Each structure stands twice: as C-alpha cells, then as structure tokens.
Coordinates of C-alpha atoms in Angstrom, one line a residue:
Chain A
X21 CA 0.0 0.0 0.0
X22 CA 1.2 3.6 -0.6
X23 CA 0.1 4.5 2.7
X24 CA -0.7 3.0 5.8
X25 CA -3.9 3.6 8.5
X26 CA -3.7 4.5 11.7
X27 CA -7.0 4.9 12.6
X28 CA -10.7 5.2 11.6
X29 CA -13.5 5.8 13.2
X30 CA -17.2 6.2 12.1
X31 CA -18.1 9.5 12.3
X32 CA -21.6 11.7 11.2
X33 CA -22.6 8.7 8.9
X34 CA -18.9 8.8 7.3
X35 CA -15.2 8.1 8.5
X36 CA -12.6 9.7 10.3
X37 CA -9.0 8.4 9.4
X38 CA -5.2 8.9 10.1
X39 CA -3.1 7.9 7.4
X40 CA 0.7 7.6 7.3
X41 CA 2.9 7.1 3.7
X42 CA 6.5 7.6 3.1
X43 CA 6.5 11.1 1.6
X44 CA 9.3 11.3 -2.0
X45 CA 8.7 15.1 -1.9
X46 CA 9.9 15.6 1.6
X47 CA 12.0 12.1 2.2
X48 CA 9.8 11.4 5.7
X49 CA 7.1 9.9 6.8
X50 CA 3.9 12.1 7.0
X51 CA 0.9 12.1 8.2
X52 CA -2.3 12.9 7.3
X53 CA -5.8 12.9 8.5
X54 CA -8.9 12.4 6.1
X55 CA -13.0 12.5 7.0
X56 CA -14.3 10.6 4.1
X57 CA -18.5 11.4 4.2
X58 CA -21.5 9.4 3.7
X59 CA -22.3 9.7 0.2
X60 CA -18.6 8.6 -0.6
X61 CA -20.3 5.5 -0.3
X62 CA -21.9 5.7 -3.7
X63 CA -19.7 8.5 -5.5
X64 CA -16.7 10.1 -5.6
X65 CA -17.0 13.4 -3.7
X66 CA -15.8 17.3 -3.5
X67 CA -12.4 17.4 -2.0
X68 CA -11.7 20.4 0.6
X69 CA -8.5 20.9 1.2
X70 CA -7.9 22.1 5.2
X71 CA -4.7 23.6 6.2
X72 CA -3.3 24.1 9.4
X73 CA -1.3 26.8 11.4
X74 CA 1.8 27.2 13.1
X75 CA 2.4 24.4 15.3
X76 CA -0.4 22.1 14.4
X77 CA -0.4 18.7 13.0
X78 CA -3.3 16.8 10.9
X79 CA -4.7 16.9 14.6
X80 CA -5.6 20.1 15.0
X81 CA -7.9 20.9 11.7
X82 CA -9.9 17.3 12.2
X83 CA -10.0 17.7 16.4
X84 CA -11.0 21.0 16.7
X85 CA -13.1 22.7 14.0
X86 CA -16.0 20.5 14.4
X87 CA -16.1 20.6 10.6
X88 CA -17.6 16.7 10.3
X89 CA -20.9 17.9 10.9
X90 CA -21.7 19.5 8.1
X91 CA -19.4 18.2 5.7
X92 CA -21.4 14.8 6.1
X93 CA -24.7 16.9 5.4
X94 CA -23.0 18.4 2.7
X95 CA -21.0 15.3 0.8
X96 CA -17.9 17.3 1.2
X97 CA -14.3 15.2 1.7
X98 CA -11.7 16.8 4.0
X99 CA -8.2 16.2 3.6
X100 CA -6.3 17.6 6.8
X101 CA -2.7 17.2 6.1
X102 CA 0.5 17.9 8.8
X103 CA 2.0 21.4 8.8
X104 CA 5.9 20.1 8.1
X105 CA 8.1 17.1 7.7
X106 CA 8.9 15.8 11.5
X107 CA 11.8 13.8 12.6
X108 CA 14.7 13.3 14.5
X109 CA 16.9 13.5 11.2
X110 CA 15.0 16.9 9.9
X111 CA 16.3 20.0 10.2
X112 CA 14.4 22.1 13.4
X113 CA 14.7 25.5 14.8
X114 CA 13.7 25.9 18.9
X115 CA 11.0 28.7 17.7
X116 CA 7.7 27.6 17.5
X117 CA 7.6 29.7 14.1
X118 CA 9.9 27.6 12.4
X119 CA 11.3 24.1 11.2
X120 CA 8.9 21.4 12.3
X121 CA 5.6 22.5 12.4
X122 CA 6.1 25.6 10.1
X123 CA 6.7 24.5 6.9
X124 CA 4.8 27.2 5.3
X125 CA 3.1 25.2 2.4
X126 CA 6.0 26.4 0.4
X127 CA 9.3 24.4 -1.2
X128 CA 12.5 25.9 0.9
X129 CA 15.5 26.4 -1.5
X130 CA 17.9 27.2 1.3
X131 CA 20.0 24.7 3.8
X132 CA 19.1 23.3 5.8
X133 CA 15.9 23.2 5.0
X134 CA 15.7 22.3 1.5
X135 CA 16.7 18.4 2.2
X136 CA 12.9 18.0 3.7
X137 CA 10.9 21.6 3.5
X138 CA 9.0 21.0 0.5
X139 CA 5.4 21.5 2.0
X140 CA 4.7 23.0 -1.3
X141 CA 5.1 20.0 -4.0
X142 CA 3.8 17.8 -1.0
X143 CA 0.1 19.6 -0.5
X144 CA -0.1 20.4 -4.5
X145 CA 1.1 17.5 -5.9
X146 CA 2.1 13.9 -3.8
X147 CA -0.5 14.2 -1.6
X148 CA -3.4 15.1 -4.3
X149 CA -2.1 11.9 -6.2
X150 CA -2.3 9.9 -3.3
X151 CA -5.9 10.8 -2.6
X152 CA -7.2 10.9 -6.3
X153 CA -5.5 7.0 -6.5
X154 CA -7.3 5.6 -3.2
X155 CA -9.9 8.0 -1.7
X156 CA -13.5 8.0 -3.1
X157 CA -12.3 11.4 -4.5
X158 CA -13.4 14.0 -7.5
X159 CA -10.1 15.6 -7.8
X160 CA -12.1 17.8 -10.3
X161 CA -13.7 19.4 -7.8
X162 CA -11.1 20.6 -5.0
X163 CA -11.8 23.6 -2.9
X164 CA -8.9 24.9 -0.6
X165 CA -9.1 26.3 3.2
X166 CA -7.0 27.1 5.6
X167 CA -6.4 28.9 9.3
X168 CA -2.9 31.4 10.2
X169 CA -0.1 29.7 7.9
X170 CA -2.8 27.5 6.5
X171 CA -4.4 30.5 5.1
X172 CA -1.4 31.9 3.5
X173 CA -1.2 28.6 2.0
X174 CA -4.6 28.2 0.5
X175 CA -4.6 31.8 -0.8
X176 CA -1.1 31.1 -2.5
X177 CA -1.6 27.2 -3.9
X178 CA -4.9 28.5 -5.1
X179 CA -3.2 31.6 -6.8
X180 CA -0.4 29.2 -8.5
X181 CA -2.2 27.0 -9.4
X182 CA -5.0 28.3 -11.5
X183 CA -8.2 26.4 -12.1
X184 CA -7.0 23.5 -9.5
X185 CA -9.3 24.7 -6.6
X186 CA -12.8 26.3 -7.4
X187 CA -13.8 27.4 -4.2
X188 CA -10.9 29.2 -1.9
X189 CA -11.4 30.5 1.8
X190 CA -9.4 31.6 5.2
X191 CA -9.4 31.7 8.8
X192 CA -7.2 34.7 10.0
X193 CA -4.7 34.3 7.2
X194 CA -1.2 35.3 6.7
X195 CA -2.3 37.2 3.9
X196 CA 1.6 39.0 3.2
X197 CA 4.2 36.9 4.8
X198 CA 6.8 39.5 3.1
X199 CA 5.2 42.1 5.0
X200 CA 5.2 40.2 8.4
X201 CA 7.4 38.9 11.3
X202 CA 6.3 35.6 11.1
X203 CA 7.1 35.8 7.3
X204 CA 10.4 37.4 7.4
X205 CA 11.7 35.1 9.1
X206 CA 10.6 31.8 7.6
X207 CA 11.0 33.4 3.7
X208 CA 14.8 34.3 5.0
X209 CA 15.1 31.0 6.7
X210 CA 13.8 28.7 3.7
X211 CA 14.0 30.6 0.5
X212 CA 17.0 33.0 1.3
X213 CA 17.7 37.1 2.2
X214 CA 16.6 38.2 -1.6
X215 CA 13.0 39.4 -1.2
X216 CA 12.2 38.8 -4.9
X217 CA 12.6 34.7 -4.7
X218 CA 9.6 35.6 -2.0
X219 CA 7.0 37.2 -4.4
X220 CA 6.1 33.6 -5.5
X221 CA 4.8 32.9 -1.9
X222 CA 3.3 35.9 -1.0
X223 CA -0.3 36.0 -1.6
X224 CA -0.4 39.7 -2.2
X225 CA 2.2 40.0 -4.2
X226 CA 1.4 36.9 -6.2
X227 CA -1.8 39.1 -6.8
X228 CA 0.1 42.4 -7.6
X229 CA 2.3 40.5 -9.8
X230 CA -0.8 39.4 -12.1
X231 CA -1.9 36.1 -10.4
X232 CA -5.5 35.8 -9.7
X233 CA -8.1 33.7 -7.5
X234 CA -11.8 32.6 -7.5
X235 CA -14.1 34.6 -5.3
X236 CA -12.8 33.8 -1.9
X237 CA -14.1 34.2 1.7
X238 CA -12.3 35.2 4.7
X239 CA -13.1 35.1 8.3
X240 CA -11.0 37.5 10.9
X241 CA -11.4 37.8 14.8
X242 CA -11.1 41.4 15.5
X243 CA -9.4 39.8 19.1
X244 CA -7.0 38.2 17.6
X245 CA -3.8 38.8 19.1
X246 CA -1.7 38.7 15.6
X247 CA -3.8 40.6 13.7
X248 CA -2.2 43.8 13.3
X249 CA 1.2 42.4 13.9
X250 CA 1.3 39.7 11.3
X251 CA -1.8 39.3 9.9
X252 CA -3.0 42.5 8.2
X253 CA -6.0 41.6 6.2
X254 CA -6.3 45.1 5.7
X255 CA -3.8 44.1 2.7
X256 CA -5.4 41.2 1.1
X257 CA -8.4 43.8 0.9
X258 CA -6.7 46.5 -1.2
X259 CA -4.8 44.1 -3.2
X260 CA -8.2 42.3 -4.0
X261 CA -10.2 45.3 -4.6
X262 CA -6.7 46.7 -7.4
X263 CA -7.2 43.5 -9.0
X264 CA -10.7 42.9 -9.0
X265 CA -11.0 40.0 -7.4
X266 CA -14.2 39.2 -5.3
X267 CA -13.1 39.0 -1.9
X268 CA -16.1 38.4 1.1
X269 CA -13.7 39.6 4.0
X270 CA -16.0 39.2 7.1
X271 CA -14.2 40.9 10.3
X272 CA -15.9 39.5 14.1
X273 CA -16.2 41.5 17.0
X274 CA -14.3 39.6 19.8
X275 CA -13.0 36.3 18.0
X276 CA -10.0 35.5 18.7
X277 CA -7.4 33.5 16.6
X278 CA -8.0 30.4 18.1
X279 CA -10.3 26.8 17.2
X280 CA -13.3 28.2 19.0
X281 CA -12.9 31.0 16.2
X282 CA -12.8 28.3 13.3
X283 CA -15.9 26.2 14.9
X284 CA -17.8 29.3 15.3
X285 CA -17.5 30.0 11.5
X286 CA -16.6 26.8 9.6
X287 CA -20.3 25.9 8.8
X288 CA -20.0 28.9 6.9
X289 CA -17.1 28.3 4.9
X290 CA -18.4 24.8 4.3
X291 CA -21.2 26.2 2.5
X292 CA -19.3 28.6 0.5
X293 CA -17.3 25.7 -0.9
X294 CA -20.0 23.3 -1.2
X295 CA -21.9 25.7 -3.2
X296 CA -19.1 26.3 -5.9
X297 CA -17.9 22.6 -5.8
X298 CA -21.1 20.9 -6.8
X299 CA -21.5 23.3 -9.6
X300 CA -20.7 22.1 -12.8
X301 CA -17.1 23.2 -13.7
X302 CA -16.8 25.9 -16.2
Chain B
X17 CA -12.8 35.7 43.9
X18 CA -13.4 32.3 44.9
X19 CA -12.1 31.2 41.0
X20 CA -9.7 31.9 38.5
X21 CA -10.2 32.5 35.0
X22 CA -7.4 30.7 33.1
X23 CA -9.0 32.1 29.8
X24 CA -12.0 32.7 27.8
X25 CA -12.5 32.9 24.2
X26 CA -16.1 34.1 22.1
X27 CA -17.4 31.1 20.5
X28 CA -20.7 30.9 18.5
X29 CA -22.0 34.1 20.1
X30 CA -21.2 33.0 23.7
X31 CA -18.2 32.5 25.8
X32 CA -16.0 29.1 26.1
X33 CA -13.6 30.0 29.8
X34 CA -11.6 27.5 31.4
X35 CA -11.7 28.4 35.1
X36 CA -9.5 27.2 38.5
X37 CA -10.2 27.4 41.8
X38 CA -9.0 25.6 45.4
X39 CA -11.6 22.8 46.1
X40 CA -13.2 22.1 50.0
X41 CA -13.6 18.9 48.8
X42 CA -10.7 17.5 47.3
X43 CA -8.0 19.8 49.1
X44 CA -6.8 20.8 45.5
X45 CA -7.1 23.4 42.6
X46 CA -9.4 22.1 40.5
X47 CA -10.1 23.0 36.4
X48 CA -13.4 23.4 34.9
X49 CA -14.5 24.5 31.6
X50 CA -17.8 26.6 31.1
X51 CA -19.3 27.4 28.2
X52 CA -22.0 30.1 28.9
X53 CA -24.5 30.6 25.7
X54 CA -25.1 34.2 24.1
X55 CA -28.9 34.3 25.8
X56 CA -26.9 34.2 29.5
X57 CA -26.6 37.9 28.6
X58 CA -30.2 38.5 29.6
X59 CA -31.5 36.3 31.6
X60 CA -29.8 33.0 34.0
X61 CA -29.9 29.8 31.5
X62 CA -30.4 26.2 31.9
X63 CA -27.4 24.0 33.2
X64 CA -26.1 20.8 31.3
X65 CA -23.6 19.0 33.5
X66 CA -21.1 17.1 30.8
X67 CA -19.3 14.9 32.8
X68 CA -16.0 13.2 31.3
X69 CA -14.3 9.7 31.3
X70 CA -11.1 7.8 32.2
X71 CA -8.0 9.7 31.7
X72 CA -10.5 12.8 30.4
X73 CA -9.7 16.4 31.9
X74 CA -12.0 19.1 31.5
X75 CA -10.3 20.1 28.4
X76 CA -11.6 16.7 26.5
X77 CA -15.4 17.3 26.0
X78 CA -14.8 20.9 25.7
X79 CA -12.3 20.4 22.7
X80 CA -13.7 17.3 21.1
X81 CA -17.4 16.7 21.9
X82 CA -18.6 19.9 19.6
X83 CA -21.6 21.2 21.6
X84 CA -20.9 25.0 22.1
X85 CA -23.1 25.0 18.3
X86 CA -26.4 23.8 19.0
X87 CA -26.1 24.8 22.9
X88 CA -25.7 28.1 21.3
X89 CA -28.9 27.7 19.6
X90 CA -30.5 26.2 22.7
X91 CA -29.7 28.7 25.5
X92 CA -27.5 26.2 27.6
X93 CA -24.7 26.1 29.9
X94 CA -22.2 23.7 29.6
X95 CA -20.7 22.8 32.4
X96 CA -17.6 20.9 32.1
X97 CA -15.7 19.9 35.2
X98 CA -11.8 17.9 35.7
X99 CA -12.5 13.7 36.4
X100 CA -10.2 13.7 39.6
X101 CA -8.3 15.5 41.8
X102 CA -4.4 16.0 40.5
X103 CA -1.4 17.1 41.5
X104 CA 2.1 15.8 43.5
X105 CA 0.7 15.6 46.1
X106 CA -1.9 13.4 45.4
X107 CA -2.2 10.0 45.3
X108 CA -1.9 8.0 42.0
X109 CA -2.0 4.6 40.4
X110 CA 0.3 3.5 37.4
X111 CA -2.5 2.5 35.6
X112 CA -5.1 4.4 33.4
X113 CA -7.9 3.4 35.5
X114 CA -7.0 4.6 38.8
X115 CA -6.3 7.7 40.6
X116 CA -5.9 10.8 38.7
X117 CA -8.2 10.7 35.8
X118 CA -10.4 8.3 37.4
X119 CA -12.4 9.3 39.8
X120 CA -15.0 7.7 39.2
X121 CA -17.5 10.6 40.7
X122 CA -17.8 9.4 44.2
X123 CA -16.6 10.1 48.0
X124 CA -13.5 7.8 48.5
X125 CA -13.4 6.4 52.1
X126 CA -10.1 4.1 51.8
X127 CA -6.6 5.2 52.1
X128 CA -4.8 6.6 50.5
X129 CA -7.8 8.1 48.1
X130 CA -10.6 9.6 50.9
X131 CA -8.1 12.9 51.8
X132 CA -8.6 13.8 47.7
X133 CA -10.6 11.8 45.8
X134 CA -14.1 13.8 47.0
X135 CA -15.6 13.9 43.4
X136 CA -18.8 13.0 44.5
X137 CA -19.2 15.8 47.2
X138 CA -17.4 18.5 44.7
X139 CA -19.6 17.6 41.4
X140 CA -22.5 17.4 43.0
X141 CA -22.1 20.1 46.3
X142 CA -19.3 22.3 45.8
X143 CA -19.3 23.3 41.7
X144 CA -23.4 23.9 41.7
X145 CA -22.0 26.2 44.6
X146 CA -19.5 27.9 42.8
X147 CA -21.7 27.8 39.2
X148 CA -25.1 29.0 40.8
X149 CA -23.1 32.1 42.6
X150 CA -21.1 33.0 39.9
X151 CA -22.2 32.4 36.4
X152 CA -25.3 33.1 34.7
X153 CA -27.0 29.6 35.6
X154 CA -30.8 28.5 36.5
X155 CA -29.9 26.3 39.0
X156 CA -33.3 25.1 39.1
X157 CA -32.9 24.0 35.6
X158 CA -30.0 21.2 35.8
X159 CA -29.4 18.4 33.3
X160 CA -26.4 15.9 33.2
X161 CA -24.7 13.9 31.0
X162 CA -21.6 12.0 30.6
X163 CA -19.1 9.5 28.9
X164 CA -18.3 6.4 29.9
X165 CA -16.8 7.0 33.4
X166 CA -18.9 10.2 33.5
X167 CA -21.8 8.5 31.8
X168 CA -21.9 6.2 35.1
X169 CA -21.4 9.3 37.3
X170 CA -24.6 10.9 35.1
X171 CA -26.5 8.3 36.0
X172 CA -25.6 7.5 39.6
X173 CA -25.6 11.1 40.9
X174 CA -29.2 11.5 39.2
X175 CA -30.1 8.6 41.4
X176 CA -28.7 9.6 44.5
X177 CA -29.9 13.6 43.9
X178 CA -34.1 12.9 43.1
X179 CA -35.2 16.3 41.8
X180 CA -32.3 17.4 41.0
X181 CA -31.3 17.2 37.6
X182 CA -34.2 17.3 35.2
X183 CA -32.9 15.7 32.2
X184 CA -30.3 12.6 32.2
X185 CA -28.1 11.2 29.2
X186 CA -25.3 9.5 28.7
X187 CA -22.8 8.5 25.9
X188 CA -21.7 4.6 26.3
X189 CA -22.0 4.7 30.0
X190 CA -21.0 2.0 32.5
X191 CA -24.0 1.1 34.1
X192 CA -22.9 -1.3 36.4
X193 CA -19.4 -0.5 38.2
X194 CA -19.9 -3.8 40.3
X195 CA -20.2 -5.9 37.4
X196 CA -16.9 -4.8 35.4
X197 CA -13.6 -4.5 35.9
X198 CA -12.8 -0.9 35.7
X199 CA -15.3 -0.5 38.3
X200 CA -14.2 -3.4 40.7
X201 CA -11.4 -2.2 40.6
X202 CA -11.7 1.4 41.5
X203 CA -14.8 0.3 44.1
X204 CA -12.5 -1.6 45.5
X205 CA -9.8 1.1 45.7
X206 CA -12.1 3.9 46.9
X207 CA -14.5 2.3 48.9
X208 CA -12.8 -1.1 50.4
X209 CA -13.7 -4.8 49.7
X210 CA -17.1 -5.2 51.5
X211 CA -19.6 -4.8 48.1
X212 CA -22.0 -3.5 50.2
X213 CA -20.6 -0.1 50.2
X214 CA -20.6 -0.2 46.6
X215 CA -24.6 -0.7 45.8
X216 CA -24.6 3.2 46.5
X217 CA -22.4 4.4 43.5
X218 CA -23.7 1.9 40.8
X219 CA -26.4 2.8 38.6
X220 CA -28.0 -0.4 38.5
X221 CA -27.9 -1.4 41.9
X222 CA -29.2 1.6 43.2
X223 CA -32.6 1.2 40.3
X224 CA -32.8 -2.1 41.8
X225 CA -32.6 -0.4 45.4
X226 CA -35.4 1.7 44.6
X227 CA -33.9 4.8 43.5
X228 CA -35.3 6.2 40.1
X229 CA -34.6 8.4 37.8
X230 CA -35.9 10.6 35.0
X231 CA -36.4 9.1 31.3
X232 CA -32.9 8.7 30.0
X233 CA -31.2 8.7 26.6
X234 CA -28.6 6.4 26.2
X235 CA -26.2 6.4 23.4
X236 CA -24.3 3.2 22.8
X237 CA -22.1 2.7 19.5
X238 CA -21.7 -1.1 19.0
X239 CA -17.8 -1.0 17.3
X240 CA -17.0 0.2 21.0
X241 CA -14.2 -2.1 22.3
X242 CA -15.1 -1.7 25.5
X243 CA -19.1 -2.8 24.9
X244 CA -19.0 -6.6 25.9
X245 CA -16.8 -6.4 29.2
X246 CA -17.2 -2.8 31.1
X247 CA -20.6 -1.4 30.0
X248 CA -22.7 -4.0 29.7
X249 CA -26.0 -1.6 28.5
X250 CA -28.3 -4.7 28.7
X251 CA -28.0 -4.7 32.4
X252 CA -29.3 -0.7 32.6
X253 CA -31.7 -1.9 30.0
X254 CA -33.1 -5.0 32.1
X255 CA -32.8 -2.9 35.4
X256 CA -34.8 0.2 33.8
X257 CA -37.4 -2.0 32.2
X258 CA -38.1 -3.9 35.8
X259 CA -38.3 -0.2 37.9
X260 CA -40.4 1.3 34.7
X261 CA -37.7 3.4 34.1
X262 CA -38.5 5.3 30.9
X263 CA -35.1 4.2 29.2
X264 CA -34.5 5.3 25.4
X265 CA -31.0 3.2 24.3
X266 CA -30.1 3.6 20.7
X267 CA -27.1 1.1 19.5
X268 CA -25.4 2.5 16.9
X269 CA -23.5 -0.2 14.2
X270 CA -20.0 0.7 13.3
X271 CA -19.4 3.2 16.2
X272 CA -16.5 2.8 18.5
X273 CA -15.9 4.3 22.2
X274 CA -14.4 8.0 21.0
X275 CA -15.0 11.7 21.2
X276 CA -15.8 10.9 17.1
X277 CA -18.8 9.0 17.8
X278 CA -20.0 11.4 21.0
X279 CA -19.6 14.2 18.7
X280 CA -21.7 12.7 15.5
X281 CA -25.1 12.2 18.9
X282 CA -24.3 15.3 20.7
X283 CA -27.1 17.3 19.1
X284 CA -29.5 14.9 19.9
X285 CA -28.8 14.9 23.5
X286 CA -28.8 18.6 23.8
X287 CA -32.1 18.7 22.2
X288 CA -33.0 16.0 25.0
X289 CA -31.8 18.4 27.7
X290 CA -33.3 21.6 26.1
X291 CA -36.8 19.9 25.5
X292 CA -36.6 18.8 29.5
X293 CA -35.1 22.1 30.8
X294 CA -36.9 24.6 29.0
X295 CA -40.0 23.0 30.6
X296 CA -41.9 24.4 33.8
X297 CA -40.4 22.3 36.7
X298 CA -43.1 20.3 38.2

C-alpha cells in the first residue's frame, strides 16, 4: 500500500482516518488525516483541502473545528494534512515559528531546509495523487481552506495553481508573509535574504504581480492577538479590490485566533465551498 | 474571587472559559470549563452537567465533543468539570484506570484516596455552589450527562440527587461498576472490599434499590471495544425496564468508544436536555 492507516472511526454517517505514507517530496514519513463522508459511499466526492497553522499537526484541523458535521450533510471530503516534515533527522529550529511544524506550504531552497521543506510540492502534488488513486475522490472538484499559515497557504496554492481549486477561503490568514514577522523570518530562513525569490509565496504579491483567484471568503477575529502584527487583512483587501478579485472579507467583534474562532465560523465556509464545488465546472 | 479564570475565548455568540479554583472537597485546585451561551446575557440559563471519562480532563469534552453549536442555539450552559483530583501531592495509580483521571464521581473512604478523591461531594455540592453564585445559571434547571466513566457518574448522581437534575443522558456509559472490571477495581480502591458499600455508586444497583430516575437517553455505539466487558448496556436496560424506568437506548453499528462517535449524537442529546429544561419544573 502507498500508505498505511492509523485509525478510523465512524463518524456523522462517514469516516474519520489517520493515514501515514512515506512522503518522496519531503524524504519522511507524513501524516495525514482524512474524513471521508456518507455519500462517498456511492460516489466520488468534493475534495476540501484544510490547512493548518503554526504548530499544528493533521490533529488540530480534524480535532477541533467540528467541521464533520456539516461536511457529512453536505458530501464534502476533508483532507487535513500535517503542517511540516517531523523527525529526529530533519532540520528544526527551537522557535515555535519555524522548522517542524512551520513548513509554510512552500518548497524551501535554502540549507538546511531544503533536504525536507518542500510543504509545497507535498500539498499540490504527492498528496493530491495519493488521494485521487485511493480516496473516493473527484479531484475535479477541489476547494482549498486554511487557518494562520494555513491560510497563506490556501490563498497562495490557489493563486499558483490556477483552475485546480474552485472554491478558496481563510481563517485569519497570513495574507503577506513578506510584509510580516512571522514571514520574514521563515522566507529568509527557507527561500534566502533576496526578497524577490519571496513574491512567488506571498499572496499579495502573487496578486500584484498578475496572479488571480476565484471569489474567496475570509473570516478574521477582531481579538486576535496577531492581527495587526502579522496578519493585516487590511492588505489582502486593497490588493483584492486593485485587481478585481471578489473578496467576502467578514471581520468579528471579539473572536480570537483560536479553534473556537474556526468552529464558530466553519459551517459557513463549508457552504461557500459546497456551493461552488457541486456546480458544474466551467 | 473564589475562581480563577485561566481564559475565555467568544465562541458561536457565547463564551468558552476554562476556570480554576481551590476545592473544599478534594484539598486541591481544581479545572473546569464553562461554556455560557449568548442568551446568558439576559437572563440565568439552563445547566447541562457534561461529565467526562477515564483519563478525560476538563479540556476533552470541551475540545472534542462539539456542543458549544447547537447549545448556542438552545440557550444552555455547559458545564464541564476535571474527572479527579491531580497534583504531586496526590495519590496516584500507574494504571489508566485509577487515581488521577479516574475518579469515578464518588466520595473515597479508603486510604490513600478519601483525603482527595471527593468527586462525588465537589460535582455534586461544591461546583453547583461555585456555578449557581457566579455564572449566569438556573440552578433550578439542571441536566447531566456524561461519557463512559462520566456517563456512570450521570447516571448514579441523578439517582442519589431525586429532583435534582431534570434531564439525564449519557454516551456509552457504564451502568454497572460492580459488574466490570474498571469499576471493581476502582470500588475496590475507593470504597474497600465489602460490596455493600458499593450498591450506593452503581447505577443499577441503586434502580434495583429503589432509586429512580428521569427518562434517559442512552447512546451506545456497537464498534465500542469496551461494549461486551465494562458497559454492559443490557444490564441498565433490564434494570430500567423492571423499575419502569422510561429508558431510550439507541445502539449504533460501526461506532467505537471516541469523542468521534459522542460528537456525531451530541445534538441529539442537547435537544433531549433543552426539550426537558426549558420545561416548567413540576
């Protein structure tokens, strides 16, 4: 088998798994966790693709966002991948913002992390393959989410890789990692000091630079502790407006940054996907 | 103020806290999580008791179960408490199934347990205390509910309270501590070797006693590795139908003994509570 299972449950009328395979993009094991729905039973199914923050695993997404509900209603699949390569052998910084559990959805170029950061090739390409072969599946209808990191990476996989993902969303994303702490860092740290190997990864500047999204729906906590610091949707919302992209950006009094943010919201962004994935493809 | 508030975070209109405080009864801090609905901020609300199993803290049905929704949409408080006393200084057992984590929801009268494990006295004494003085609560609209260990503490603290708590569930419960071994072995722990003493803390002793209790909703999955030799739901069954004990016990195929299978029922045991709570008392 190309992957192994951990566990499975039933779950809402469908199943939740944890799946292990030996990863060729980033040379480890890696995990991921999958909630497979009812009518999977019968059909291949809508794909959402659910990506986690800083410090999460496939854990965190499945554990905590009490998304099974109304995926099951809805005939949605989640895929819930880890957030990094892991291991005693891979490269790690002591920063929670870095190395394992940061991997940034994005293919590092620099040492260390090159050997096993390539988050990027893993989420767009191994682990779709991997799904598409042996999940009840239609890989031509993926939608693409994501919380913190996870948002940057859904706003940036869906802007490179046009037509792959028909419905796009984000919980409290990093919307500019060049224009960010968190994103200095990491960018320096995996793709090197010059700022213009960075523009590929940055979803604002992927936009300024001419690359362009379906309509796409954001969810921000005004309580959340990183959202002026690193978060800034303030600049996902001017860069969406210059290039006329259809941006819902929904800003909540009190919400934090935190799971009990995500469950509060997700039935929404559920909906929003489930709306454009059962559409017929243009 | 006679708590501590750890932290609190909005969450589908209302308020999820974890809270700490110095217990009377066990001679410890003790954790608790709340959730307190978006209608406490007009008027007191209903009280759902969710009591948790072995090795459970009060972070597990808060995290996992996913009620905060439709308790959101139903006007309850969820009321979330630790399973045992913990700490250092307090006695432990190697094993899973003993000591901290496994309380068991009784009064401990053997050494080394009785100077902390009070769980009995705190759940059902000293919390109401602390919720109906300080939180938004109709104390005279209390439900329970509970998993596993904390389904038999539902059940055998609805027993032993008559009038009390107007709506009983549980998830999987054991129904019969003196007829399993996770019970025989903590009975025999906490409250000594002569059985006698145990009739008080076991649901279907006490039914057979003469205790009663409101109708029930029982949730059972039938994957559950633990059915055949711990929880035994054909003895509550058998024991309810004897005492006319309105008992409503759904088996569910394919479901195991997680938070995966608690949270794809919670909903309907809500409803149970709400229908029973929002209810004139009689």
């Amino acid at each position: 088998m190309p992957y192994e299972t951990l566990s499975t449950a039933h779950c809402f009328g469908g199943t939740q798994g944890f799946y292990r395979h030996e990863s060729s993009s980033t040379g480890t094991p890696m995990r991921f966790a999958v909630f497979t729905p009812p009518q999977a039973a019968t059909r291949p199914v809508p794909v959402l693709w659910c990506l986690a923050g800083l410090t999460c695993t496939e854990e965190n997404f499945s554990t905590k966002a009490g998304a099974q509900r109304r995926a099951a209603e809805l005939g949605l699949m989640l895929v819930m991948p880890d957030t990094s390569p892991r291991g005693d052998g891979v490269a790690d910084d002591a920063a929670y913002d870095l190395g394992q559990g940061a991997g940034f959805y994005l293919d590092a170029t620099q040492a260390p992390w090159a050997a096993n950061f390539r988050m990027g090739s893993y989420i767009a390409d191994e682990l779709p393959r991997l799904i598409g072969a042996h999940f009840p599946a239609d890989m031509h209808a993926q939608g693409i989410t994501g919380h913190s990191m996870g948002g940057h990476g859904a706003l940036t996989l869906a802007l490179t890789h046009p037509g792959r993902y028909r419905s796009v969303s984000a919980f409290a994303p990093i919307v500019a990692p060049m224009q960010c702490p968190w994103g200095e860092k990491a960018l320096t740290a995996y793709l090197g000091a010059d700022r213009a190997a960075w523009r590929g990864v940055d979803a604002c500047a992927l936009i300024a630079d001419g690359a362009r999204l379906p309509d796409v729906l954001v969810d921000q906590g005004l309580a959340d502790n990183f959202l002026a610091e690193q978060l800034k949707p303030e600049l996902l919302e001017a860069a969406c407006a210059k290039a006329g992209i259809a941006l819902t950006l929904r800003r909540h009094a009190g919400y934090d940054h935190s799971y009990w943010f995500i469950s509060s919201f997700i039935d929404d962004h559920l909906d929003w996907h489930a709306a454009r994935l059962k559409r017929p493809a243009v």
